[in-house]
Short mmCIF file of C-alpha atoms in Angstrom, two decimals:
data_model
loop_
_atom_site.label_atom_id
_atom_site.label_comp_id
_atom_site.label_asym_id
_atom_site.label_seq_id
_atom_site.Cartn_x
_atom_site.Cartn_y
_atom_site.Cartn_z
CA MET T 1 -50.10 33.18 -18.45
CA ASN T 2 -46.70 31.85 -18.98
CA GLN T 3 -46.01 30.15 -22.49
CA THR T 4 -46.13 26.52 -22.01
CA ALA T 5 -44.13 24.21 -24.58
CA PRO T 6 -45.67 21.47 -26.17
CA PRO T 7 -45.93 18.22 -23.90
CA PRO T 8 -43.05 15.76 -24.23
CA PRO T 9 -43.87 13.07 -26.49
CA ILE T 10 -45.02 9.55 -24.88
CA GLU T 11 -44.69 6.28 -26.35
CA HIS T 12 -47.92 4.72 -26.63
CA GLN T 13 -48.83 1.13 -27.14
CA ARG T 14 -50.53 0.96 -30.57
CA THR T 15 -51.43 -1.18 -33.56
CA VAL T 16 -50.44 -0.06 -37.21
CA LEU T 17 -53.05 -1.13 -39.81
CA ARG T 18 -51.22 -0.65 -42.97
CA ASP T 19 -54.06 -0.66 -45.21
CA GLY T 20 -55.60 2.31 -43.66
CA LEU T 21 -59.17 3.61 -43.23
CA ARG T 22 -61.29 5.40 -46.01
CA LEU T 23 -63.27 8.05 -44.01
CA ASP T 24 -66.78 9.18 -44.44
CA SER T 25 -65.21 12.25 -46.30
CA GLY T 26 -63.87 9.88 -48.77
CA GLN T 27 -60.23 10.53 -47.78
CA LEU T 28 -57.74 7.92 -47.03
CA ILE T 29 -55.84 7.75 -43.94
CA ARG T 30 -52.81 5.14 -44.49
CA PRO T 31 -51.36 3.79 -42.36
CA LEU T 32 -54.16 4.08 -39.58
CA HIS T 33 -52.49 3.98 -36.14
CA VAL T 34 -54.84 2.90 -33.22
CA ALA T 35 -53.41 3.52 -29.69
CA TRP T 36 -54.78 1.37 -27.03
CA ARG T 37 -54.61 -0.32 -23.58
CA SER T 38 -56.04 -3.39 -22.36
CA TYR T 39 -56.72 -4.76 -18.87
CA GLY T 40 -57.51 -8.43 -17.84
CA THR T 41 -57.17 -11.40 -20.01
CA LEU T 42 -58.92 -12.60 -23.19
CA ASN T 43 -60.39 -15.94 -22.66
CA ALA T 44 -59.95 -18.99 -25.14
CA ASP T 45 -62.91 -18.34 -27.38
CA ARG T 46 -62.34 -14.63 -27.37
CA SER T 47 -66.05 -14.07 -25.99
CA ASN T 48 -65.38 -11.86 -22.73
CA ALA T 49 -64.12 -8.67 -24.27
CA ILE T 50 -65.54 -5.24 -23.55
CA LEU T 51 -64.79 -2.35 -25.31
CA ILE T 52 -64.67 1.35 -23.42
CA CYS T 53 -65.38 4.33 -25.49
CA HIS T 54 -63.87 7.53 -23.97
CA ALA T 55 -65.25 10.93 -23.81
CA LEU T 56 -64.04 14.13 -25.63
CA THR T 57 -60.93 14.97 -23.49
CA GLY T 58 -60.39 11.23 -22.40
CA ASP T 59 -58.08 8.66 -23.71
CA GLN T 60 -57.10 5.13 -23.61
CA TYR T 61 -55.67 5.00 -19.75
CA VAL T 62 -59.09 3.86 -18.28
CA ALA T 63 -57.59 2.13 -15.15
CA GLU T 64 -54.02 2.93 -14.55
CA ARG T 65 -52.00 5.93 -13.98
CA HIS T 66 -51.74 8.39 -16.85
CA PRO T 67 -48.36 8.77 -18.17
CA SER T 68 -48.63 12.42 -18.49
CA THR T 69 -50.57 13.64 -15.67
CA GLY T 70 -49.67 10.85 -13.21
CA LYS T 71 -53.28 10.76 -12.06
CA PRO T 72 -55.44 7.61 -11.71
CA GLY T 73 -57.33 6.23 -14.71
CA TRP T 74 -60.35 8.49 -15.54
CA TRP T 75 -62.74 5.20 -14.81
CA ALA T 76 -60.51 3.58 -12.06
CA ASN T 77 -63.50 3.48 -9.67
CA LEU T 78 -65.50 1.43 -12.31
CA VAL T 79 -63.06 -0.83 -14.30
CA GLY T 80 -60.71 -3.15 -12.34
CA PRO T 81 -60.32 -6.24 -10.43
CA GLY T 82 -63.78 -6.66 -8.48
CA LEU T 83 -65.34 -3.53 -9.75
CA PRO T 84 -68.40 -3.50 -11.88
CA VAL T 85 -66.50 -3.82 -14.94
CA ASP T 86 -64.55 -6.61 -13.49
CA THR T 87 -61.04 -7.25 -15.14
CA ASP T 88 -60.88 -10.62 -13.21
CA ARG T 89 -63.48 -11.56 -15.61
CA PHE T 90 -63.31 -9.46 -18.50
CA PHE T 91 -61.02 -8.35 -21.18
CA VAL T 92 -61.47 -4.89 -21.46
CA ILE T 93 -60.15 -2.57 -24.32
CA CYS T 94 -59.95 1.13 -24.62
CA ALA T 95 -58.58 3.11 -27.78
CA ASN T 96 -57.73 6.37 -28.01
CA VAL T 97 -60.21 7.91 -30.66
CA LEU T 98 -59.37 8.65 -34.17
CA GLY T 99 -58.42 12.46 -34.43
CA GLY T 100 -56.95 12.04 -30.60
CA CYS T 101 -53.70 13.14 -29.38
CA MET T 102 -52.55 10.00 -27.52
CA GLY T 103 -51.04 7.96 -30.05
CA SER T 104 -53.77 7.39 -32.46
CA SER T 105 -53.84 9.01 -35.89
CA GLY T 106 -54.68 12.51 -35.43
CA PRO T 107 -53.42 16.12 -36.03
CA ARG T 108 -50.41 15.55 -33.81
CA GLU T 109 -49.25 12.42 -35.71
CA GLU T 110 -46.90 12.60 -38.72
CA MET T 111 -48.90 13.59 -42.10
CA THR T 112 -48.77 10.65 -44.57
CA ASP T 113 -49.49 10.81 -48.46
CA ALA T 114 -51.86 8.49 -50.21
CA ASP T 115 -49.40 5.65 -50.39
CA GLY T 116 -48.73 5.98 -46.68
CA ASN T 117 -45.40 7.58 -47.08
CA GLY T 118 -44.54 9.91 -44.08
CA LEU T 119 -44.13 13.51 -45.02
CA GLY T 120 -41.78 14.69 -42.09
CA ARG T 121 -44.42 17.17 -40.36
CA PRO T 122 -47.58 16.97 -38.21
CA TRP T 123 -51.21 16.65 -39.90
CA GLY T 124 -52.04 19.88 -38.03
CA THR T 125 -55.15 21.33 -39.73
CA ASP T 126 -54.60 19.15 -42.71
CA PHE T 127 -56.05 16.43 -40.71
CA PRO T 128 -59.34 15.58 -42.62
CA SER T 129 -62.68 16.02 -41.07
CA ILE T 130 -63.87 12.96 -39.11
CA THR T 131 -66.95 11.57 -37.80
CA ILE T 132 -68.21 9.54 -34.75
CA ARG T 133 -68.56 6.67 -37.31
CA ASP T 134 -64.93 6.97 -38.50
CA MET T 135 -63.82 6.64 -34.90
CA VAL T 136 -66.15 3.38 -34.54
CA ARG T 137 -64.78 2.09 -37.81
CA ALA T 138 -61.06 2.57 -36.60
CA GLN T 139 -61.95 0.70 -33.35
CA LYS T 140 -63.59 -2.24 -35.43
CA MET T 141 -60.60 -2.46 -37.31
CA LEU T 142 -58.56 -2.84 -33.84
CA VAL T 143 -61.08 -5.25 -32.54
CA ASP T 144 -60.76 -7.51 -35.85
CA HIS T 145 -57.04 -7.30 -35.51
CA LEU T 146 -57.38 -8.78 -32.20
CA GLY T 147 -59.35 -11.62 -33.42
CA ILE T 148 -62.78 -10.86 -31.53
CA ASP T 149 -65.62 -11.47 -33.78
CA ARG T 150 -68.40 -10.16 -30.99
CA LEU T 151 -67.87 -8.08 -28.13
CA LEU T 152 -69.56 -8.78 -24.93
CA ALA T 153 -70.19 -5.31 -24.22
CA VAL T 154 -69.44 -1.50 -25.43
CA ILE T 155 -69.71 0.92 -22.81
CA GLY T 156 -69.18 4.88 -22.71
CA GLY T 157 -70.33 8.09 -21.50
CA SER T 158 -70.83 11.31 -23.16
CA MET T 159 -68.95 11.30 -26.56
CA GLY T 160 -68.19 7.68 -25.65
CA GLY T 161 -71.93 7.17 -25.40
CA MET T 162 -72.41 8.47 -28.99
CA GLN T 163 -69.69 5.82 -29.97
CA VAL T 164 -71.56 3.14 -28.36
CA LEU T 165 -74.69 4.13 -30.36
CA GLU T 166 -72.61 4.17 -33.66
CA TRP T 167 -71.40 0.76 -32.52
CA ALA T 168 -74.91 -0.79 -32.05
CA ALA T 169 -76.31 0.67 -35.30
CA THR T 170 -73.29 0.09 -37.86
CA PHE T 171 -72.07 -3.34 -36.37
CA PRO T 172 -75.20 -4.72 -34.55
CA GLN T 173 -73.75 -8.33 -35.01
CA SER T 174 -70.77 -7.49 -33.32
CA VAL T 175 -72.09 -6.07 -30.21
CA PHE T 176 -73.90 -8.31 -27.40
CA ALA T 177 -74.86 -5.47 -24.89
CA ALA T 178 -74.34 -1.91 -25.32
CA ALA T 179 -74.54 0.65 -22.53
CA PRO T 180 -74.77 4.31 -24.04
CA ILE T 181 -74.55 6.58 -20.97
CA ALA T 182 -75.26 10.57 -20.45
CA CYS T 183 -75.72 10.92 -24.34
CA ALA T 184 -78.04 11.36 -27.11
CA THR T 185 -78.72 10.39 -30.60
CA HIS T 186 -77.50 13.79 -31.94
CA HIS T 187 -75.59 16.84 -30.79
CA SER T 188 -78.10 19.81 -29.70
CA ALA T 189 -77.90 23.35 -30.96
CA GLN T 190 -76.87 24.46 -27.50
CA ASN T 191 -73.90 21.93 -27.54
CA ILE T 192 -72.91 22.96 -30.86
CA ALA T 193 -72.86 26.52 -29.70
CA PHE T 194 -70.56 25.91 -26.70
CA HIS T 195 -68.30 23.89 -28.79
CA GLU T 196 -68.02 26.96 -31.19
CA VAL T 197 -67.06 29.31 -28.35
CA GLY T 198 -64.15 27.17 -27.49
CA ARG T 199 -63.03 26.64 -31.00
CA ALA T 200 -63.53 30.47 -31.40
CA ALA T 201 -61.09 31.06 -28.35
CA ILE T 202 -58.52 28.61 -29.69
CA GLN T 203 -58.59 30.15 -33.24
CA ALA T 204 -58.34 33.88 -31.66
CA ASP T 205 -55.20 33.02 -29.65
CA PRO T 206 -52.27 34.74 -31.56
CA ASP T 207 -50.21 31.44 -30.97
CA TRP T 208 -52.43 29.51 -32.81
CA MET T 209 -50.75 30.51 -35.95
CA GLY T 210 -53.61 29.27 -38.39
CA GLY T 211 -53.08 25.85 -36.84
CA ARG T 212 -49.42 25.49 -37.60
CA TYR T 213 -48.35 26.32 -34.14
CA TRP T 214 -46.29 23.28 -34.21
CA GLU T 215 -43.76 25.25 -36.31
CA THR T 216 -43.24 27.70 -33.67
CA GLY T 217 -42.69 25.17 -30.79
CA ARG T 218 -45.54 26.80 -28.90
CA ILE T 219 -49.12 26.06 -28.24
CA PRO T 220 -52.26 28.23 -28.21
CA GLU T 221 -52.56 27.70 -24.30
CA ARG T 222 -54.78 30.73 -23.83
CA GLY T 223 -57.39 29.79 -26.03
CA LEU T 224 -57.31 26.02 -25.34
CA SER T 225 -57.51 26.79 -21.70
CA VAL T 226 -60.51 29.09 -22.13
CA ALA T 227 -62.10 26.28 -24.45
CA ARG T 228 -61.49 23.84 -21.59
CA MET T 229 -62.91 26.28 -19.08
CA VAL T 230 -66.12 26.94 -21.01
CA ALA T 231 -66.39 23.08 -21.34
CA HIS T 232 -65.93 22.39 -17.77
CA ILE T 233 -68.95 24.33 -16.96
CA THR T 234 -71.10 22.56 -18.79
CA TYR T 235 -70.08 19.13 -17.33
CA LEU T 236 -71.34 20.44 -13.72
CA SER T 237 -74.48 21.55 -12.36
CA GLU T 238 -75.19 24.91 -10.66
CA ALA T 239 -75.83 22.83 -7.40
CA ALA T 240 -72.62 21.30 -7.67
CA LEU T 241 -70.81 24.58 -8.29
CA THR T 242 -72.64 26.22 -5.27
CA ARG T 243 -71.84 23.15 -3.10
CA LYS T 244 -68.28 23.07 -3.90
CA PHE T 245 -67.58 27.05 -4.16
CA GLY T 246 -70.52 29.11 -3.45
CA ARG T 247 -69.33 32.82 -3.37
CA GLU T 248 -66.15 31.92 -1.20
CA LEU T 249 -63.25 34.18 -1.74
CA GLN T 250 -59.91 33.09 -2.63
CA GLY T 251 -58.44 35.23 0.12
CA GLY T 252 -58.15 38.62 -1.79
CA SER T 253 -60.32 41.71 -1.71
CA ALA T 254 -63.44 41.37 -3.86
CA LEU T 255 -62.93 45.23 -4.64
CA THR T 256 -59.60 44.91 -6.24
CA PHE T 257 -60.75 42.93 -9.31
CA LEU T 258 -56.91 42.41 -9.95
CA GLU T 259 -56.83 38.60 -9.42
CA ASP T 260 -59.05 35.53 -9.05
CA VAL T 261 -61.13 36.62 -6.27
CA PHE T 262 -63.60 33.66 -6.02
CA GLN T 263 -62.50 30.05 -5.71
CA VAL T 264 -64.38 29.06 -8.63
CA GLN T 265 -62.30 31.25 -10.65
CA SER T 266 -59.25 29.67 -9.45
CA TYR T 267 -60.65 26.36 -10.19
CA LEU T 268 -61.59 26.92 -13.59
CA ARG T 269 -58.15 28.56 -14.32
CA HIS T 270 -56.62 25.32 -12.77
CA GLN T 271 -58.67 23.19 -15.05
CA GLY T 272 -57.49 25.35 -18.16
CA SER T 273 -54.04 25.38 -17.34
CA THR T 274 -53.53 21.60 -16.65
CA PHE T 275 -55.74 20.76 -19.62
CA VAL T 276 -53.10 22.56 -22.13
CA ARG T 277 -50.37 20.45 -20.86
CA ARG T 278 -51.88 17.02 -21.97
CA PHE T 279 -54.28 17.96 -24.98
CA ASP T 280 -53.58 19.17 -28.60
CA ALA T 281 -55.69 22.16 -29.68
CA ASN T 282 -56.11 20.85 -33.32
CA SER T 283 -57.34 17.55 -31.97
CA TYR T 284 -59.82 19.54 -29.84
CA LEU T 285 -61.11 21.27 -32.87
CA THR T 286 -61.26 17.96 -34.73
CA ILE T 287 -63.17 15.92 -32.25
CA THR T 288 -65.53 18.78 -31.16
CA ARG T 289 -66.64 18.92 -34.78
CA ALA T 290 -67.11 15.27 -35.07
CA MET T 291 -69.35 15.23 -31.98
CA ASP T 292 -71.34 18.28 -33.44
CA TYR T 293 -71.92 16.49 -36.83
CA PHE T 294 -73.18 13.46 -35.03
CA ASP T 295 -76.87 12.81 -36.00
CA LEU T 296 -77.63 9.11 -35.85
CA ALA T 297 -81.07 9.29 -37.28
CA THR T 298 -79.91 11.40 -40.24
CA GLU T 299 -77.02 8.90 -40.76
CA HIS T 300 -79.00 5.95 -41.01
CA GLY T 301 -82.32 7.13 -42.42
CA GLY T 302 -84.16 7.22 -39.20
CA LEU T 303 -83.78 5.92 -35.78
CA ALA T 304 -86.04 2.95 -36.80
CA LYS T 305 -83.68 1.99 -39.37
CA ALA T 306 -80.55 2.67 -37.27
CA PHE T 307 -81.81 0.06 -34.69
CA GLY T 308 -84.36 -2.00 -36.53
CA GLY T 309 -84.29 -5.87 -35.82
CA THR T 310 -81.02 -5.21 -33.60
CA PRO T 311 -80.03 -8.12 -31.65
CA THR T 312 -78.18 -5.88 -29.18
CA ARG T 313 -79.49 -5.40 -25.73
CA PHE T 314 -79.15 -1.91 -24.13
CA LEU T 315 -78.66 -0.18 -20.77
CA VAL T 316 -79.63 3.62 -21.19
CA ALA T 317 -78.50 5.69 -18.23
CA SER T 318 -78.75 9.36 -17.49
CA PHE T 319 -78.39 11.70 -14.39
CA SER T 320 -80.91 14.21 -13.24
CA SER T 321 -78.84 17.37 -13.17
CA ASP T 322 -77.21 16.69 -16.55
CA TRP T 323 -78.04 19.71 -18.60
CA LEU T 324 -75.43 19.05 -21.26
CA PHE T 325 -77.48 15.62 -22.26
CA PRO T 326 -80.56 15.91 -20.35
CA THR T 327 -82.71 12.82 -19.37
CA SER T 328 -85.31 13.93 -21.85
CA GLU T 329 -82.69 12.96 -24.55
CA SER T 330 -82.03 9.66 -23.03
CA ARG T 331 -85.72 8.96 -22.92
CA ALA T 332 -86.19 9.87 -26.45
CA LEU T 333 -83.58 7.20 -27.21
CA VAL T 334 -85.19 4.63 -25.09
CA ARG T 335 -88.70 5.31 -26.96
CA ALA T 336 -86.75 4.86 -30.33
CA LEU T 337 -85.37 1.58 -28.98
CA ASN T 338 -88.65 0.40 -27.78
CA ALA T 339 -90.16 1.19 -31.27
CA ALA T 340 -87.51 -1.11 -32.82
CA ALA T 341 -88.51 -3.74 -30.36
CA ALA T 342 -85.02 -3.79 -29.02
CA ARG T 343 -84.36 -5.02 -25.35
CA VAL T 344 -83.69 -2.03 -23.10
CA SER T 345 -83.39 -1.07 -19.76
CA PHE T 346 -83.33 2.51 -18.52
CA ILE T 347 -81.99 4.16 -15.33
CA GLU T 348 -81.94 7.92 -14.35
CA ILE T 349 -79.71 8.47 -11.47
CA THR T 350 -80.76 11.31 -9.02
CA THR T 351 -77.58 13.33 -8.49
CA ASP T 352 -76.82 17.03 -8.19
CA LYS T 353 -73.17 16.26 -9.61
CA GLY T 354 -74.15 17.24 -13.43
CA HIS T 355 -72.91 15.60 -16.69
CA ASP T 356 -69.54 14.75 -14.88
CA ALA T 357 -71.74 12.36 -12.64
CA PHE T 358 -70.90 9.24 -15.12
CA LEU T 359 -67.21 9.75 -13.96
CA LEU T 360 -67.71 10.09 -10.27
CA ASP T 361 -68.81 8.14 -7.17
CA GLU T 362 -72.31 7.15 -7.89
CA PRO T 363 -73.15 3.76 -6.33
CA ASP T 364 -76.66 3.43 -7.97
CA PHE T 365 -75.03 3.75 -11.31
CA HIS T 366 -71.99 1.54 -10.63
CA ARG T 367 -74.47 -1.11 -9.27
CA ALA T 368 -76.77 -0.87 -12.46
CA LEU T 369 -73.90 -1.11 -14.84
CA GLY T 370 -72.28 -4.08 -13.04
CA GLY T 371 -75.64 -5.73 -12.91
CA PHE T 372 -76.08 -5.18 -16.65
CA VAL T 373 -72.57 -6.24 -17.42
CA ALA T 374 -73.02 -9.33 -15.12
CA GLY T 375 -76.26 -10.39 -16.66
CA ALA T 376 -75.00 -10.22 -20.45
CA ALA T 377 -72.08 -12.32 -19.26
CA ARG T 378 -74.47 -14.83 -17.53
CA ASP T 379 -76.45 -15.27 -20.79
CA LEU T 380 -73.52 -16.07 -22.87
CA GLY T 381 -72.45 -18.59 -20.36
CA LEU T 382 -69.26 -16.51 -19.09
#
């Protein structure tokens, strides 16, 4: 693999919160930078705001061309004028998570001291450990800064769904409706294991340099690429891989073993090589650890306490072929919400597309989410 230089810097729209954020670890990040994008118009009484929470390798560019890749927004099929999350009606916000690499405070950003003074170098591996709740607190500070007292809805899939659950548990009065999609109340041992393989690949790359690769002008692209390849397999189902690739050859002889012989090999290598051009390795380590630490029941002293008396209404959605966050985990969440007397709807979408189905063209899912958002808006008189 040819050595790839770090991606060129991009100027992101962001809010600087000078007082900073005290993390669950006890460390203070000051100032706090929150990079974000918005779509649509905030109404006069600030009651039509919807927060979108992105997944592990997503970012704030939900419904517009990405400034780095030039590709359409990752939920451009769902968020926009006339779409299920209708930006003609709603003010949609998405923030790059704390620990990310698209403008929010994270390993790639300039390190600061306790007084908020810049130290002239990136945080790198000195960026503190964070939690999903830290990510949500950073988003809450942005929402407060925008003068929004209560969000019409918080919506997200995968790690975004974890953030949705954290919003509902930590700030229930600030969330009228919540849609956690393809997620769970904690990360399973299997999910942690896959993440650990990815982290080990990054740390085994000689260009990782103990996390100080920014000093060399290089990036640990081989390790980061392998991490992405491993993770991407978990986002798909066996049926989807078979339908898309089967055992089709790339054009070479299967007996040479000297190159990518199967189409699926070429596909995974392409996923890895494009990923390293837009994502930071230290951010990947930071965010995957936050996902692994996530355990809503432990954090709140049980799910009954996490959701007890919640005023928030929920739509829980899962996908039949998702083995990363299987439907059984969504059903466990629904049972906990029912036990807490929450208002909850549940839908399992039958599909062979695996975990990534929440990002793809799934009309039944889009109709369910659109109906849920429209119903919440109607009940608020919007």
